[in-house]
mmCIF file of C-alpha atoms in Angstrom:
data_model
loop_
_atom_site.group_PDB
_atom_site.id
_atom_site.type_symbol
_atom_site.label_atom_id
_atom_site.label_comp_id
_atom_site.label_asym_id
_atom_site.label_seq_id
_atom_site.Cartn_x
_atom_site.Cartn_y
_atom_site.Cartn_z
ATOM 1 C CA MET A 753 -46.333 -28.451 -43.814
ATOM 2 C CA ILE A 754 -42.719 -28.941 -44.596
ATOM 3 C CA ALA A 755 -41.796 -26.527 -41.791
ATOM 4 C CA ILE A 756 -43.759 -28.574 -39.295
ATOM 5 C CA THR A 757 -42.029 -31.792 -40.214
ATOM 6 C CA LYS A 758 -38.590 -30.165 -39.956
ATOM 7 C CA LEU A 759 -39.507 -28.839 -36.525
ATOM 8 C CA GLN A 760 -40.727 -32.247 -35.437
ATOM 9 C CA LYS A 761 -37.535 -33.905 -36.727
ATOM 10 C CA TRP A 762 -35.396 -31.333 -34.889
ATOM 11 C CA ARG A 763 -37.301 -31.870 -31.649
ATOM 12 C CA SER A 764 -37.112 -35.619 -31.923
ATOM 13 C CA ARG A 765 -33.362 -35.540 -32.632
ATOM 14 C CA SER A 766 -32.570 -33.051 -29.905
ATOM 15 C CA MET A 767 -34.726 -34.652 -27.225
ATOM 16 C CA ILE A 768 -33.570 -38.224 -27.601
ATOM 17 C CA PRO A 769 -29.951 -37.636 -26.668
ATOM 18 C CA LEU A 770 -30.986 -35.307 -23.861
ATOM 19 C CA ASN A 771 -33.318 -37.903 -22.422
ATOM 20 C CA ASN A 772 -30.625 -40.538 -22.714
ATOM 21 C CA LEU A 773 -28.097 -38.302 -20.933
ATOM 22 C CA ILE A 774 -30.439 -37.426 -18.111
ATOM 23 C CA GLY A 775 -31.472 -41.037 -17.604
ATOM 24 C CA ARG A 776 -27.924 -42.414 -17.469
ATOM 25 C CA CYS A 777 -25.947 -42.248 -14.231
ATOM 26 C CA ASP A 778 -22.484 -42.638 -15.737
ATOM 27 C CA VAL A 779 -22.573 -39.334 -17.599
ATOM 28 C CA VAL A 780 -19.801 -36.994 -16.474
ATOM 29 C CA CYS A 781 -21.140 -33.725 -17.820
ATOM 30 C CA ILE A 782 -24.237 -32.377 -19.465
ATOM 31 C CA ARG A 783 -24.035 -29.686 -22.096
ATOM 32 C CA ARG A 784 -25.186 -26.271 -21.011
ATOM 33 C CA LEU A 785 -28.555 -25.408 -22.367
ATOM 34 C CA LEU A 786 -29.884 -21.959 -23.018
ATOM 35 C CA HIS A 787 -27.489 -20.699 -25.696
ATOM 36 C CA ASN A 788 -24.496 -22.174 -23.895
ATOM 37 C CA GLY A 789 -24.874 -19.281 -21.480
ATOM 38 C CA PRO A 790 -22.957 -18.471 -18.333
ATOM 39 C CA ASP A 791 -23.230 -20.516 -15.173
ATOM 40 C CA THR A 792 -23.392 -17.608 -12.771
ATOM 41 C CA LEU A 793 -24.735 -14.093 -12.660
ATOM 42 C CA GLU A 794 -21.186 -12.688 -12.518
ATOM 43 C CA GLU A 795 -20.278 -14.442 -15.753
ATOM 44 C CA LEU A 796 -23.428 -13.077 -17.365
ATOM 45 C CA LEU A 797 -22.594 -9.536 -16.280
ATOM 46 C CA ASP A 798 -18.973 -9.857 -17.337
ATOM 47 C CA ARG A 799 -19.997 -11.076 -20.749
ATOM 48 C CA HIS A 800 -22.613 -8.430 -21.485
ATOM 49 C CA LEU A 801 -21.567 -5.262 -19.687
ATOM 50 C CA ALA A 802 -19.126 -2.894 -21.278
ATOM 51 C CA LYS A 803 -15.879 -2.826 -19.384
ATOM 52 C CA GLU A 804 -14.412 0.490 -18.306
ATOM 53 C CA GLN A 805 -11.026 1.110 -19.764
ATOM 54 C CA LYS A 806 -8.491 3.210 -17.965
ATOM 55 C CA PRO A 807 -7.688 6.329 -19.879
ATOM 56 C CA THR A 808 -4.256 6.161 -21.388
ATOM 57 C CA LEU A 809 -1.904 8.894 -20.339
ATOM 58 C CA ASP A 810 0.267 10.630 -22.830
ATOM 59 C CA ASP A 811 3.879 11.350 -21.988
ATOM 60 C CA ASP A 812 3.200 14.838 -20.602
ATOM 61 C CA GLU A 813 0.476 13.660 -18.233
ATOM 62 C CA ALA A 814 2.589 10.713 -17.070
ATOM 63 C CA GLU A 815 5.526 13.040 -16.418
ATOM 64 C CA LEU A 816 3.294 15.439 -14.470
ATOM 65 C CA LEU A 817 1.902 12.583 -12.382
ATOM 66 C CA ASN A 818 5.405 11.303 -11.690
ATOM 67 C CA ARG A 819 6.579 14.783 -10.647
ATOM 68 C CA ARG A 820 3.643 15.158 -8.270
ATOM 69 C CA ARG A 821 4.467 11.824 -6.699
ATOM 70 C CA LEU A 822 8.120 12.776 -6.353
ATOM 71 C CA THR A 823 7.361 16.184 -4.885
ATOM 72 C CA SER A 824 5.021 14.533 -2.402
ATOM 73 C CA THR A 825 7.721 12.151 -1.153
ATOM 74 C CA ARG A 826 10.277 14.955 -1.285
ATOM 75 C CA ARG A 827 7.990 17.088 0.863
ATOM 76 C CA GLU A 828 7.549 14.239 3.342
ATOM 77 C CA ALA A 829 11.302 13.615 3.476
ATOM 78 C CA LEU A 830 12.036 17.297 4.109
ATOM 79 C CA SER A 831 9.358 17.388 6.785
ATOM 80 C CA LEU A 832 10.943 14.369 8.468
ATOM 81 C CA TYR A 833 14.384 15.978 8.307
ATOM 82 C CA ARG A 834 13.063 19.160 9.933
ATOM 83 C CA ASP A 835 11.353 17.051 12.620
ATOM 84 C CA ILE A 836 14.670 15.342 13.361
ATOM 85 C CA LEU A 837 16.435 18.690 13.657
ATOM 86 C CA ARG A 838 13.734 20.012 15.989
ATOM 87 C CA ALA A 839 13.789 16.885 18.123
ATOM 88 C CA SER A 840 17.571 16.944 18.407
ATOM 89 C CA ARG A 841 17.375 20.254 20.295
ATOM 90 C CA PHE A 842 16.222 18.373 23.393
ATOM 91 C CA PHE A 843 19.360 16.166 23.543
ATOM 92 C CA THR A 844 21.664 18.610 25.313
ATOM 93 C CA TRP A 845 23.957 16.256 27.243
ATOM 94 C CA THR A 846 27.278 14.876 26.023
ATOM 95 C CA ASP A 847 28.406 11.350 25.269
ATOM 96 C CA SER A 848 31.494 9.628 26.709
ATOM 97 C CA ARG A 849 33.797 11.433 24.249
ATOM 98 C CA GLY A 850 32.416 14.857 25.132
ATOM 99 C CA PHE A 851 30.333 15.460 21.972
ATOM 100 C CA LEU A 852 26.804 16.789 22.278
ATOM 101 C CA TRP A 853 24.165 14.198 21.447
ATOM 102 C CA ARG A 854 22.363 16.885 19.467
ATOM 103 C CA ASP A 855 25.281 17.171 17.041
ATOM 104 C CA ILE A 856 25.708 13.398 16.780
ATOM 105 C CA LEU A 857 22.031 12.919 15.962
ATOM 106 C CA ARG A 858 22.074 15.647 13.336
ATOM 107 C CA GLU A 859 25.206 14.254 11.715
ATOM 108 C CA ASN A 860 23.780 10.732 11.578
ATOM 109 C CA ALA A 861 20.485 11.989 10.156
ATOM 110 C CA ARG A 862 22.367 13.846 7.438
ATOM 111 C CA LYS A 863 24.328 10.690 6.551
ATOM 112 C CA GLU A 864 21.135 8.612 6.373
ATOM 113 C CA PHE A 865 19.413 11.123 4.117
ATOM 114 C CA GLU A 866 22.444 11.416 1.843
ATOM 115 C CA ALA A 867 22.668 7.612 1.561
ATOM 116 C CA ALA A 868 19.042 7.422 0.414
ATOM 117 C CA ARG A 869 19.153 10.556 -1.702
ATOM 118 C CA PHE A 870 18.953 8.877 -5.123
ATOM 119 C CA GLU A 871 16.536 6.105 -4.180
ATOM 120 C CA THR A 872 13.783 5.873 -6.812
ATOM 121 C CA ASP A 873 11.745 2.892 -5.653
ATOM 122 C CA PRO A 874 8.601 4.369 -4.046
ATOM 123 C CA GLU A 875 8.159 1.395 -1.718
ATOM 124 C CA ILE A 876 11.659 1.749 -0.286
ATOM 125 C CA VAL A 877 11.293 5.524 0.044
ATOM 126 C CA THR A 878 8.021 5.056 1.915
ATOM 127 C CA ARG A 879 9.609 2.499 4.241
ATOM 128 C CA LEU A 880 12.507 4.832 4.975
ATOM 129 C CA ILE A 881 10.212 7.761 5.717
ATOM 130 C CA LEU A 882 7.918 5.703 7.943
ATOM 131 C CA GLY A 883 10.884 4.181 9.759
ATOM 132 C CA GLY A 884 12.336 7.628 10.355
ATOM 133 C CA GLN A 885 9.046 8.974 11.665
ATOM 134 C CA ASP A 886 8.698 6.018 14.041
ATOM 135 C CA ALA A 887 12.263 6.499 15.284
ATOM 136 C CA VAL A 888 11.719 10.205 15.985
ATOM 137 C CA GLU A 889 8.452 9.527 17.812
ATOM 138 C CA SER A 890 9.888 6.743 19.951
ATOM 139 C CA ALA A 891 12.981 8.819 20.817
ATOM 140 C CA LEU A 892 10.815 11.741 21.904
ATOM 141 C CA GLU A 893 8.525 9.465 23.916
ATOM 142 C CA LYS A 894 11.509 7.930 25.733
ATOM 143 C CA LEU A 895 12.931 11.370 26.394
ATOM 144 C CA ALA A 896 9.601 12.579 27.765
ATOM 145 C CA GLU A 897 9.336 9.488 29.980
ATOM 146 C CA LYS A 898 12.829 10.104 31.410
ATOM 147 C CA HIS A 899 11.911 13.710 32.143
ATOM 148 C CA ARG A 900 8.743 12.571 33.928
ATOM 149 C CA GLN A 901 10.769 10.151 36.020
ATOM 150 C CA GLU A 902 13.222 12.897 36.946
ATOM 151 C CA ILE A 903 10.380 15.209 37.957
ATOM 152 C CA GLU A 904 8.840 12.451 40.117
ATOM 153 C CA LYS A 905 12.196 11.865 41.840
ATOM 154 C CA GLU A 906 12.510 15.570 42.625
ATOM 155 C CA ARG A 907 8.983 15.726 44.006
ATOM 156 C CA ARG A 908 9.495 12.721 46.252
ATOM 157 C CA GLY A 909 12.369 14.216 48.033
ATOM 158 C CA GLY A 910 15.364 14.735 45.903
ATOM 159 C CA GLY A 911 16.841 11.788 44.179
ATOM 160 C CA ASP A 912 20.338 11.918 42.730
ATOM 161 C CA ARG A 913 20.388 14.176 39.708
ATOM 162 C CA ARG A 914 22.799 13.783 36.830
#
């Protein structure tokens, strides 16, 4: 009997303020019901699901990962350098001073690679490699286009050849 009266008192106390809040229009906020639970499904999931934690790497694993990353960029840089050397073979004419363009291109590539030799920022290294690859591709495309134009001139009836 005592339990029933306590329950009735609790209900009467908890319902009166709630009814007053719902009936009034000037109330700014209403307390969350239902165990003060989350408003959205995402909040509910975030609160109750176990979060995955990234495994911590010890020093050896971190060093190995760093070496792999460095060897990957080193491999890409060496590949780019070899591509530049291969592409420079096609530049067989001389500049105004009498130097072969092939030698000038190789010398400039060597200077660029030496200037960036000790760069450690992966973002900068990636930009340099991508910029170099784009430059080699565009140079080869322009060279191929010039050769096509020369071939078209010869087919049409002999244009002036340099």
